[in-house]
Amino acid sequence: MIPMVDLKKQYSRLKNRIDQAVGQTLEQTQFILGPNVGKLEKEVATYHGVPYAIGCANGTDALMLALRACGIGPGDEVITTPFTFIATAEVVALVGAKPVFVDICANTFNMDPDKITAKITPRTKAIIPVHLFGHPADMVPIMDIARKHHLKVIEDCAQAFGAKYREHTVGTMGDAGCFSFFPSKNLGCYGDGGMVITRDDQIASKIKMLRNHGSAVRYYHSEVGYNSRLDEIQAAILRVKLPEIDASNDARRQNAALYCDAIKAKDILLPTERPDCKHVYHQFTIRTRNRQAIADALSEAGIASAVYYPVPLHQQDVFLKMYNLKESLNVSETCASEVLSLPMFPELTPEEIRQIADVVNNVR
Ligand SMILES: *Cc1c(COP(=O)(O)O)cnc(C)c1O
């Protein structure tokens, strides 16, 4: 049996250090915003070369806190991609704004910058590019458009910790970068967790306040905030994993290269990596018109596969009920009907990759 992700292998390797870090945290008993959260925030900020990193409860909250800190609310529009996990647009609705979807590039599955300007209205306040599957969105044109129209840019880095666009690590190019530490993400903890990074003093202090009930000084509240702190035990676990992230991303990249060599079937489109980008392969996602047959053959051979994502967000019931979304976004719709993600994690072996590729190559 080959699963999509095998978290057990990583835990076995790091067990001594993780168990020790958790044990120490239990002994210390500073469970809310304790020393590990503060240290992890510094370490993540240093990793990205930015002054601020603020931990929060999950990646969805990271996006929501960033939107609130950028002043996005009722009456505003936020441009984003329909080909992503629901959370990216859900948070826009949660703060009372309206998500406006632009179609994607077929090769990277990311927002197509050429299609943004046509969607800008006087109500547009921000853009949320997503670095989907670990491949950076095309940030230079996105930032150019944002500057020209005075829009905030909130990067959804939930699937792309450590990915690079030119010399820039994702999350450092927009006004804020939002991360999820959901267990299966490329940097994951053992429960829920999230973080926002920023260079902006005001965004940073606003998020610190909002994550803690809108309070900068205990029991004095200046905004309606949230209970959205990063858990101390999760922070302790992440401090063991953070130093390994580059090696772990490199192992994913190596596995992706092995997949690309081994998959020979002509009717399959392999994932692309732009030459100016470092893809971290949170997912290894192929495109095929023969998706069901391949998924069935893999399943028959005891190999997992998954469709991320079967329904683009402009076709989700939740948004159809809320907004007038009648236009079609053809590239997203085609990708949604053709994508198939294969098992991907750092500990996947060359033998397993050959075995998976053999099954894929032999489907007709
Ligand atoms: C996982 C994910 C999120 C949300 O993160 P959670 O920690 O699960 O709340 C947001 N955006 C994208 C693209 C994701 O993959």
mmCIF file of C-alpha atoms and ligand atoms in Angstrom:
data_model
loop_
_atom_site.group_PDB
_atom_site.id
_atom_site.type_symbol
_atom_site.label_atom_id
_atom_site.label_comp_id
_atom_site.label_asym_id
_atom_site.label_seq_id
_atom_site.Cartn_x
_atom_site.Cartn_y
_atom_site.Cartn_z
ATOM 1 C CA MET A 1 0.000 0.000 0.000
ATOM 2 C CA ILE A 2 1.403 3.395 -0.995
ATOM 3 C CA PRO A 3 -0.507 6.315 0.600
ATOM 4 C CA MET A 4 -0.648 9.927 -0.676
ATOM 5 C CA VAL A 5 1.424 10.994 2.341
ATOM 6 C CA ASP A 6 3.199 8.843 4.921
ATOM 7 C CA LEU A 7 3.619 10.907 8.083
ATOM 8 C CA LYS A 8 4.772 7.879 10.063
ATOM 9 C CA LYS A 9 8.159 7.679 8.343
ATOM 10 C CA GLN A 10 9.067 11.267 9.154
ATOM 11 C CA TYR A 11 7.942 10.816 12.760
ATOM 12 C CA SER A 12 10.038 7.654 13.158
ATOM 13 C CA ARG A 13 13.102 9.568 11.995
ATOM 14 C CA LEU A 14 12.511 12.575 14.269
ATOM 15 C CA LYS A 15 10.827 10.714 17.147
ATOM 16 C CA ASN A 16 13.466 11.270 19.827
ATOM 17 C CA ARG A 17 13.661 15.009 19.237
ATOM 18 C CA ILE A 18 9.919 15.505 18.859
ATOM 19 C CA ASP A 19 9.028 13.452 21.925
ATOM 20 C CA GLN A 20 11.609 15.389 23.913
ATOM 21 C CA ALA A 21 10.278 18.761 22.692
ATOM 22 C CA VAL A 22 6.687 17.783 23.536
ATOM 23 C CA GLY A 23 7.746 16.418 26.939
ATOM 24 C CA GLN A 24 9.570 19.643 27.791
ATOM 25 C CA THR A 25 6.541 21.693 26.821
ATOM 26 C CA LEU A 26 4.325 19.598 29.082
ATOM 27 C CA GLU A 27 6.793 20.100 31.947
ATOM 28 C CA GLN A 28 6.953 23.858 31.337
ATOM 29 C CA THR A 29 3.136 24.197 31.371
ATOM 30 C CA GLN A 30 3.123 27.516 29.471
ATOM 31 C CA PHE A 31 0.537 26.288 27.028
ATOM 32 C CA ILE A 32 -0.782 29.508 25.457
ATOM 33 C CA LEU A 33 1.682 31.802 23.649
ATOM 34 C CA GLY A 34 4.582 30.218 25.519
ATOM 35 C CA PRO A 35 8.291 30.269 24.697
ATOM 36 C CA ASN A 36 8.126 27.900 21.708
ATOM 37 C CA VAL A 37 5.616 30.071 19.826
ATOM 38 C CA GLY A 38 7.844 33.117 20.309
ATOM 39 C CA LYS A 39 10.990 31.234 19.266
ATOM 40 C CA LEU A 40 9.329 29.642 16.244
ATOM 41 C CA GLU A 41 8.063 33.060 15.137
ATOM 42 C CA LYS A 42 11.630 34.399 15.261
ATOM 43 C CA GLU A 43 12.984 31.345 13.438
ATOM 44 C CA VAL A 44 10.371 31.526 10.659
ATOM 45 C CA ALA A 45 10.965 35.279 10.287
ATOM 46 C CA THR A 46 14.727 34.660 10.029
ATOM 47 C CA TYR A 47 14.189 31.857 7.488
ATOM 48 C CA HIS A 48 12.307 34.326 5.293
ATOM 49 C CA GLY A 49 14.460 37.364 6.016
ATOM 50 C CA VAL A 50 11.451 39.384 7.215
ATOM 51 C CA PRO A 51 10.995 41.222 10.519
ATOM 52 C CA TYR A 52 7.687 39.647 11.553
ATOM 53 C CA ALA A 53 6.093 36.217 11.776
ATOM 54 C CA ILE A 54 2.920 35.761 13.816
ATOM 55 C CA GLY A 55 1.621 32.320 14.718
ATOM 56 C CA CYS A 56 -2.116 31.578 14.631
ATOM 57 C CA ALA A 57 -4.508 28.652 14.899
ATOM 58 C CA ASN A 58 -4.483 27.446 11.266
ATOM 59 C CA GLY A 59 -3.849 28.511 7.682
ATOM 60 C CA THR A 60 -7.434 29.646 7.149
ATOM 61 C CA ASP A 61 -7.143 32.031 10.100
ATOM 62 C CA ALA A 62 -3.745 33.224 8.809
ATOM 63 C CA LEU A 63 -5.513 34.382 5.620
ATOM 64 C CA MET A 64 -8.446 35.850 7.513
ATOM 65 C CA LEU A 65 -6.212 37.731 9.955
ATOM 66 C CA ALA A 66 -4.159 39.102 7.060
ATOM 67 C CA LEU A 67 -7.319 40.302 5.284
ATOM 68 C CA ARG A 68 -8.584 41.978 8.476
ATOM 69 C CA ALA A 69 -5.173 43.560 9.124
ATOM 70 C CA CYS A 70 -5.191 44.937 5.559
ATOM 71 C CA GLY A 71 -8.552 46.526 6.274
ATOM 72 C CA ILE A 72 -10.575 44.328 3.898
ATOM 73 C CA GLY A 73 -14.251 44.094 4.834
ATOM 74 C CA PRO A 74 -17.866 44.495 3.717
ATOM 75 C CA GLY A 75 -18.294 46.051 0.253
ATOM 76 C CA ASP A 76 -14.767 45.160 -0.867
ATOM 77 C CA GLU A 77 -13.780 42.767 -3.635
ATOM 78 C CA VAL A 78 -10.778 40.463 -3.524
ATOM 79 C CA ILE A 79 -9.344 38.874 -6.648
ATOM 80 C CA THR A 80 -8.195 35.280 -6.376
ATOM 81 C CA THR A 81 -7.977 31.971 -8.210
ATOM 82 C CA PRO A 82 -10.854 29.501 -8.460
ATOM 83 C CA PHE A 83 -8.433 26.556 -8.606
ATOM 84 C CA THR A 84 -7.513 26.197 -4.944
ATOM 85 C CA PHE A 85 -8.738 24.846 -1.636
ATOM 86 C CA ILE A 86 -11.980 26.482 -0.465
ATOM 87 C CA ALA A 87 -10.267 28.309 2.427
ATOM 88 C CA THR A 88 -8.615 30.834 0.062
ATOM 89 C CA ALA A 89 -11.968 32.343 -0.920
ATOM 90 C CA GLU A 90 -13.945 31.323 2.167
ATOM 91 C CA VAL A 91 -11.995 33.854 4.249
ATOM 92 C CA VAL A 92 -12.894 36.634 1.800
ATOM 93 C CA ALA A 93 -16.577 35.886 2.403
ATOM 94 C CA LEU A 94 -15.961 35.528 6.151
ATOM 95 C CA VAL A 95 -14.671 39.100 6.440
ATOM 96 C CA GLY A 96 -17.730 40.267 4.469
ATOM 97 C CA ALA A 97 -15.978 40.922 1.149
ATOM 98 C CA LYS A 98 -16.646 39.278 -2.228
ATOM 99 C CA PRO A 99 -14.247 36.883 -3.956
ATOM 100 C CA VAL A 100 -13.735 37.616 -7.665
ATOM 101 C CA PHE A 101 -12.219 34.731 -9.581
ATOM 102 C CA VAL A 102 -9.720 34.941 -12.437
ATOM 103 C CA ASP A 103 -8.750 31.958 -14.518
ATOM 104 C CA ILE A 104 -5.412 30.132 -14.236
ATOM 105 C CA CYS A 105 -2.404 29.252 -16.403
ATOM 106 C CA ALA A 106 -2.685 25.659 -17.589
ATOM 107 C CA ASN A 107 0.977 24.848 -16.994
ATOM 108 C CA THR A 108 1.373 26.001 -13.363
ATOM 109 C CA PHE A 109 -2.302 25.824 -12.246
ATOM 110 C CA ASN A 110 -1.802 29.339 -10.808
ATOM 111 C CA MET A 111 -3.641 32.641 -11.332
ATOM 112 C CA ASP A 112 -3.100 34.079 -14.821
ATOM 113 C CA PRO A 113 -1.816 37.665 -14.362
ATOM 114 C CA ASP A 114 -3.050 38.628 -17.846
ATOM 115 C CA LYS A 115 -6.622 38.111 -16.703
ATOM 116 C CA ILE A 116 -6.486 40.222 -13.528
ATOM 117 C CA THR A 117 -6.853 43.791 -14.819
ATOM 118 C CA ALA A 118 -10.203 43.124 -16.509
ATOM 119 C CA LYS A 119 -11.616 42.104 -13.115
ATOM 120 C CA ILE A 120 -10.560 45.220 -11.223
ATOM 121 C CA THR A 121 -13.401 47.548 -10.158
ATOM 122 C CA PRO A 122 -13.461 50.563 -7.799
ATOM 123 C CA ARG A 123 -14.313 48.090 -5.027
ATOM 124 C CA THR A 124 -11.262 45.871 -5.560
ATOM 125 C CA LYS A 125 -8.974 46.043 -2.529
ATOM 126 C CA ALA A 126 -6.677 43.026 -2.678
ATOM 127 C CA ILE A 127 -5.347 40.068 -4.632
ATOM 128 C CA ILE A 128 -4.750 36.637 -3.100
ATOM 129 C CA PRO A 129 -2.382 34.635 -5.313
ATOM 130 C CA VAL A 130 -2.023 30.976 -4.296
ATOM 131 C CA HIS A 131 1.246 29.100 -4.777
ATOM 132 C CA LEU A 132 -0.681 25.949 -5.597
ATOM 133 C CA PHE A 133 0.867 22.497 -5.151
ATOM 134 C CA GLY A 134 4.154 24.217 -4.194
ATOM 135 C CA HIS A 135 4.745 26.119 -7.447
ATOM 136 C CA PRO A 136 4.990 29.922 -7.048
ATOM 137 C CA ALA A 137 2.404 32.138 -8.717
ATOM 138 C CA ASP A 138 3.759 34.643 -11.251
ATOM 139 C CA MET A 139 4.466 37.374 -8.707
ATOM 140 C CA VAL A 140 6.194 40.097 -10.757
ATOM 141 C CA PRO A 141 3.187 40.938 -12.970
ATOM 142 C CA ILE A 142 0.831 40.399 -10.020
ATOM 143 C CA MET A 143 2.786 42.919 -7.892
ATOM 144 C CA ASP A 144 2.969 45.371 -10.802
ATOM 145 C CA ILE A 145 -0.802 45.324 -11.225
ATOM 146 C CA ALA A 146 -1.299 45.607 -7.459
ATOM 147 C CA ARG A 147 0.969 48.656 -7.192
ATOM 148 C CA LYS A 148 -0.651 50.339 -10.162
ATOM 149 C CA HIS A 149 -4.136 49.931 -8.681
ATOM 150 C CA HIS A 150 -3.157 50.325 -4.985
ATOM 151 C CA LEU A 151 -4.212 46.796 -4.050
ATOM 152 C CA LYS A 152 -2.912 44.741 -1.156
ATOM 153 C CA VAL A 153 -1.391 41.353 -1.976
ATOM 154 C CA ILE A 154 -1.844 38.461 0.436
ATOM 155 C CA GLU A 155 0.064 35.367 -0.631
ATOM 156 C CA ASP A 156 -1.525 31.987 0.154
ATOM 157 C CA CYS A 157 1.600 29.911 0.860
ATOM 158 C CA ALA A 158 -0.247 27.036 2.557
ATOM 159 C CA GLN A 159 1.218 24.508 0.098
ATOM 160 C CA ALA A 160 4.557 26.146 -0.570
ATOM 161 C CA PHE A 161 6.756 26.728 2.489
ATOM 162 C CA GLY A 162 10.258 27.360 1.123
ATOM 163 C CA ALA A 163 9.295 27.627 -2.570
ATOM 164 C CA LYS A 164 11.097 30.330 -4.521
ATOM 165 C CA TYR A 165 10.191 32.811 -7.232
ATOM 166 C CA ARG A 166 13.500 34.099 -8.633
ATOM 167 C CA GLU A 167 15.519 34.826 -5.483
ATOM 168 C CA HIS A 168 12.430 35.453 -3.359
ATOM 169 C CA THR A 169 10.945 32.921 -0.952
ATOM 170 C CA VAL A 170 7.162 32.829 -1.303
ATOM 171 C CA GLY A 171 5.373 34.944 1.274
ATOM 172 C CA THR A 172 7.996 37.701 1.199
ATOM 173 C CA MET A 173 6.796 39.474 -1.969
ATOM 174 C CA GLY A 174 3.267 40.593 -1.057
ATOM 175 C CA ASP A 175 2.044 42.602 1.936
ATOM 176 C CA ALA A 176 1.618 39.364 3.885
ATOM 177 C CA GLY A 177 2.385 35.666 3.386
ATOM 178 C CA CYS A 178 0.100 33.063 4.969
ATOM 179 C CA PHE A 179 1.129 29.539 5.929
ATOM 180 C CA SER A 180 -0.703 26.429 7.116
ATOM 181 C CA PHE A 181 0.938 23.781 9.259
ATOM 182 C CA PHE A 182 -1.883 21.246 8.726
ATOM 183 C CA PRO A 183 -0.225 17.819 9.201
ATOM 184 C CA SER A 184 -0.029 16.902 5.512
ATOM 185 C CA LYS A 185 1.353 20.254 4.288
ATOM 186 C CA ASN A 186 4.997 20.315 3.266
ATOM 187 C CA LEU A 187 5.790 21.839 6.670
ATOM 188 C CA GLY A 188 3.201 20.320 8.975
ATOM 189 C CA CYS A 189 2.651 19.901 12.702
ATOM 190 C CA TYR A 190 0.557 17.301 14.565
ATOM 191 C CA GLY A 191 -2.700 19.209 14.630
ATOM 192 C CA ASP A 192 -3.738 22.598 13.267
ATOM 193 C CA GLY A 193 -1.388 25.555 13.017
ATOM 194 C CA GLY A 194 -0.743 28.624 10.890
ATOM 195 C CA MET A 195 1.428 31.702 10.545
ATOM 196 C CA VAL A 196 1.539 35.063 8.797
ATOM 197 C CA ILE A 197 4.800 36.717 7.760
ATOM 198 C CA THR A 198 5.127 40.388 6.845
ATOM 199 C CA ARG A 199 7.553 43.300 6.601
ATOM 200 C CA ASP A 200 4.817 45.774 7.573
ATOM 201 C CA ASP A 201 4.839 46.985 11.224
ATOM 202 C CA GLN A 202 1.162 47.873 11.173
ATOM 203 C CA ILE A 203 -0.018 44.599 9.668
ATOM 204 C CA ALA A 204 2.130 42.713 12.181
ATOM 205 C CA SER A 205 0.845 44.548 15.246
ATOM 206 C CA LYS A 206 -2.753 44.344 14.035
ATOM 207 C CA ILE A 207 -2.508 40.557 13.537
ATOM 208 C CA LYS A 208 -0.911 40.102 16.966
ATOM 209 C CA MET A 209 -3.821 41.950 18.461
ATOM 210 C CA LEU A 210 -6.553 40.292 16.380
ATOM 211 C CA ARG A 211 -5.343 36.743 17.097
ATOM 212 C CA ASN A 212 -5.731 37.445 20.816
ATOM 213 C CA HIS A 213 -9.273 38.847 21.115
ATOM 214 C CA GLY A 214 -8.377 42.253 19.687
ATOM 215 C CA SER A 215 -6.204 43.009 22.671
ATOM 216 C CA ALA A 216 -2.669 44.427 22.796
ATOM 217 C CA VAL A 217 -2.749 44.952 26.575
ATOM 218 C CA ARG A 218 -4.421 42.191 28.555
ATOM 219 C CA TYR A 219 -8.116 42.857 29.272
ATOM 220 C CA TYR A 220 -8.129 46.034 27.153
ATOM 221 C CA HIS A 221 -9.803 45.391 23.788
ATOM 222 C CA SER A 222 -9.787 47.736 20.820
ATOM 223 C CA GLU A 223 -11.176 45.507 18.026
ATOM 224 C CA VAL A 224 -13.435 42.493 17.649
ATOM 225 C CA GLY A 225 -10.784 39.815 17.355
ATOM 226 C CA TYR A 226 -10.442 36.046 17.473
ATOM 227 C CA ASN A 227 -9.093 33.305 19.672
ATOM 228 C CA SER A 228 -6.529 32.200 17.092
ATOM 229 C CA ARG A 229 -3.206 31.402 18.682
ATOM 230 C CA LEU A 230 -0.690 28.849 17.499
ATOM 231 C CA ASP A 231 -0.639 26.019 20.027
ATOM 232 C CA GLU A 232 2.537 25.828 22.121
ATOM 233 C CA ILE A 233 2.929 22.049 21.670
ATOM 234 C CA GLN A 234 2.550 22.410 17.893
ATOM 235 C CA ALA A 235 5.152 25.189 17.927
ATOM 236 C CA ALA A 236 7.562 22.893 19.800
ATOM 237 C CA ILE A 237 7.051 20.196 17.136
ATOM 238 C CA LEU A 238 7.515 22.700 14.311
ATOM 239 C CA ARG A 239 10.799 23.892 15.836
ATOM 240 C CA VAL A 240 12.141 20.356 15.356
ATOM 241 C CA LYS A 241 10.879 20.183 11.768
ATOM 242 C CA LEU A 242 11.770 23.689 10.535
ATOM 243 C CA PRO A 243 15.543 23.061 10.252
ATOM 244 C CA GLU A 244 14.721 20.065 8.002
ATOM 245 C CA ILE A 245 12.409 21.873 5.589
ATOM 246 C CA ASP A 246 14.928 22.597 2.835
ATOM 247 C CA ALA A 247 16.204 19.007 2.830
ATOM 248 C CA SER A 248 12.645 17.769 2.875
ATOM 249 C CA ASN A 249 11.669 20.023 -0.059
ATOM 250 C CA ASP A 250 14.769 18.860 -1.949
ATOM 251 C CA ALA A 251 13.748 15.233 -1.406
ATOM 252 C CA ARG A 252 10.328 16.040 -2.876
ATOM 253 C CA ARG A 253 12.029 17.675 -5.864
ATOM 254 C CA GLN A 254 14.189 14.607 -6.376
ATOM 255 C CA ASN A 255 11.100 12.393 -6.252
ATOM 256 C CA ALA A 256 9.382 14.645 -8.792
ATOM 257 C CA ALA A 257 12.380 14.307 -11.120
ATOM 258 C CA LEU A 258 12.229 10.515 -10.778
ATOM 259 C CA TYR A 259 8.496 10.549 -11.570
ATOM 260 C CA CYS A 260 9.107 12.725 -14.649
ATOM 261 C CA ASP A 261 11.770 10.327 -15.941
ATOM 262 C CA ALA A 262 9.656 7.263 -15.256
ATOM 263 C CA ILE A 263 6.259 8.348 -16.597
ATOM 264 C CA LYS A 264 6.314 7.676 -20.325
ATOM 265 C CA ALA A 265 2.643 7.609 -21.276
ATOM 266 C CA LYS A 266 2.102 10.051 -24.160
ATOM 267 C CA ASP A 267 -1.308 11.337 -23.134
ATOM 268 C CA ILE A 268 -0.103 12.558 -19.728
ATOM 269 C CA LEU A 269 0.961 16.123 -18.989
ATOM 270 C CA LEU A 270 3.622 16.216 -16.295
ATOM 271 C CA PRO A 271 3.854 19.113 -13.839
ATOM 272 C CA THR A 272 6.058 21.957 -15.048
ATOM 273 C CA GLU A 273 8.543 24.046 -13.114
ATOM 274 C CA ARG A 274 9.257 27.497 -14.504
ATOM 275 C CA PRO A 275 13.010 28.021 -14.913
ATOM 276 C CA ASP A 276 12.887 31.056 -12.578
ATOM 277 C CA CYS A 277 11.041 29.134 -9.850
ATOM 278 C CA LYS A 278 11.764 26.511 -7.214
ATOM 279 C CA HIS A 279 8.766 24.166 -6.999
ATOM 280 C CA VAL A 280 8.497 22.319 -3.678
ATOM 281 C CA TYR A 281 6.026 19.666 -4.911
ATOM 282 C CA HIS A 282 3.568 19.705 -2.044
ATOM 283 C CA GLN A 283 1.663 17.718 -4.679
ATOM 284 C CA PHE A 284 2.831 15.928 -7.797
ATOM 285 C CA THR A 285 -0.104 16.559 -10.115
ATOM 286 C CA ILE A 286 -0.457 15.198 -13.634
ATOM 287 C CA ARG A 287 -3.125 15.999 -16.228
ATOM 288 C CA THR A 288 -4.855 13.307 -18.234
ATOM 289 C CA ARG A 289 -8.117 12.707 -20.089
ATOM 290 C CA ASN A 290 -7.925 9.181 -18.759
ATOM 291 C CA ARG A 291 -8.108 10.079 -15.088
ATOM 292 C CA GLN A 292 -10.651 7.571 -13.859
ATOM 293 C CA ALA A 293 -8.924 4.617 -15.538
ATOM 294 C CA ILE A 294 -5.556 5.611 -14.066
ATOM 295 C CA ALA A 295 -7.011 6.152 -10.594
ATOM 296 C CA ASP A 296 -8.722 2.759 -10.794
ATOM 297 C CA ALA A 297 -5.562 0.971 -11.937
ATOM 298 C CA LEU A 298 -3.562 2.592 -9.122
ATOM 299 C CA SER A 299 -6.178 1.679 -6.568
ATOM 300 C CA GLU A 300 -6.147 -1.919 -7.879
ATOM 301 C CA ALA A 301 -2.371 -1.962 -7.298
ATOM 302 C CA GLY A 302 -2.754 -0.631 -3.748
ATOM 303 C CA ILE A 303 -1.594 2.871 -4.655
ATOM 304 C CA ALA A 304 -3.436 6.003 -3.538
ATOM 305 C CA SER A 305 -4.200 8.958 -5.816
ATOM 306 C CA ALA A 306 -6.394 12.030 -5.349
ATOM 307 C CA VAL A 307 -8.136 14.800 -7.254
ATOM 308 C CA TYR A 308 -7.181 18.273 -6.026
ATOM 309 C CA TYR A 309 -9.616 19.870 -6.785
ATOM 310 C CA PRO A 310 -12.653 18.399 -8.541
ATOM 311 C CA VAL A 311 -14.818 21.560 -8.445
ATOM 312 C CA PRO A 312 -13.356 25.031 -9.059
ATOM 313 C CA LEU A 313 -14.561 27.615 -6.556
ATOM 314 C CA HIS A 314 -16.677 29.626 -9.015
ATOM 315 C CA GLN A 315 -18.801 26.482 -9.404
ATOM 316 C CA GLN A 316 -19.135 25.646 -5.691
ATOM 317 C CA ASP A 317 -22.689 25.723 -4.344
ATOM 318 C CA VAL A 318 -21.697 27.968 -1.482
ATOM 319 C CA PHE A 319 -20.563 30.757 -3.806
ATOM 320 C CA LEU A 320 -23.255 30.184 -6.462
ATOM 321 C CA LYS A 321 -25.813 30.836 -3.722
ATOM 322 C CA MET A 322 -24.071 34.000 -2.564
ATOM 323 C CA TYR A 323 -22.909 35.650 -5.778
ATOM 324 C CA ASN A 324 -23.803 36.044 -9.415
ATOM 325 C CA LEU A 325 -21.069 33.840 -10.922
ATOM 326 C CA LYS A 326 -22.337 32.880 -14.336
ATOM 327 C CA GLU A 327 -19.187 33.175 -16.418
ATOM 328 C CA SER A 328 -17.091 30.137 -17.169
ATOM 329 C CA LEU A 329 -13.381 29.955 -16.421
ATOM 330 C CA ASN A 330 -12.344 27.403 -18.994
ATOM 331 C CA VAL A 331 -8.803 26.605 -17.978
ATOM 332 C CA SER A 332 -9.793 25.993 -14.352
ATOM 333 C CA GLU A 333 -12.718 23.846 -15.435
ATOM 334 C CA THR A 334 -10.574 21.759 -17.770
ATOM 335 C CA CYS A 335 -7.883 21.300 -15.128
ATOM 336 C CA ALA A 336 -10.470 20.330 -12.523
ATOM 337 C CA SER A 337 -11.662 17.563 -14.849
ATOM 338 C CA GLU A 338 -8.176 16.299 -15.744
ATOM 339 C CA VAL A 339 -5.882 16.606 -12.716
ATOM 340 C CA LEU A 340 -4.699 13.643 -10.705
ATOM 341 C CA SER A 341 -2.227 13.877 -7.829
ATOM 342 C CA LEU A 342 0.074 10.938 -7.191
ATOM 343 C CA PRO A 343 1.652 9.962 -3.851
ATOM 344 C CA MET A 344 4.276 12.534 -2.845
ATOM 345 C CA PHE A 345 6.336 12.815 0.326
ATOM 346 C CA PRO A 346 10.068 13.076 1.021
ATOM 347 C CA GLU A 347 10.445 9.441 2.112
ATOM 348 C CA LEU A 348 8.881 7.950 -1.057
ATOM 349 C CA THR A 349 11.497 5.509 -2.457
ATOM 350 C CA PRO A 350 12.782 5.309 -6.057
ATOM 351 C CA GLU A 351 11.398 1.765 -6.172
ATOM 352 C CA GLU A 352 7.924 2.945 -5.166
ATOM 353 C CA ILE A 353 8.051 5.725 -7.767
ATOM 354 C CA ARG A 354 8.977 3.180 -10.484
ATOM 355 C CA GLN A 355 6.140 0.954 -9.334
ATOM 356 C CA ILE A 356 3.627 3.843 -9.507
ATOM 357 C CA ALA A 357 4.927 4.977 -12.916
ATOM 358 C CA ASP A 358 4.644 1.411 -14.260
ATOM 359 C CA VAL A 359 0.972 1.297 -13.372
ATOM 360 C CA VAL A 360 0.358 4.739 -14.922
ATOM 361 C CA ASN A 361 2.269 3.840 -18.106
ATOM 362 C CA ASN A 362 0.318 0.637 -18.609
ATOM 363 C CA VAL A 363 -3.193 2.120 -18.510
ATOM 364 C CA ARG A 364 -4.821 2.504 -21.892
HETATM 365 C C1 LIG B 1 -4.563 23.966 3.499
HETATM 366 C C2 LIG B 1 -4.840 25.211 2.786
HETATM 367 C C3 LIG B 1 -5.400 26.336 3.426
HETATM 368 C C4 LIG B 1 -5.952 26.313 4.813
HETATM 369 O O1 LIG B 1 -5.102 25.862 5.810
HETATM 370 P P1 LIG B 1 -5.690 25.200 7.137
HETATM 371 O O2 LIG B 1 -4.501 25.169 8.041
HETATM 372 O O3 LIG B 1 -6.214 23.856 6.799
HETATM 373 O O4 LIG B 1 -6.761 26.106 7.673
HETATM 374 C C5 LIG B 1 -5.533 27.490 2.686
HETATM 375 N N1 LIG B 1 -5.155 27.555 1.404
HETATM 376 C C6 LIG B 1 -4.643 26.506 0.763
HETATM 377 C C7 LIG B 1 -4.223 26.645 -0.668
HETATM 378 C C8 LIG B 1 -4.473 25.294 1.424
HETATM 379 O O5 LIG B 1 -3.972 24.234 0.762
#
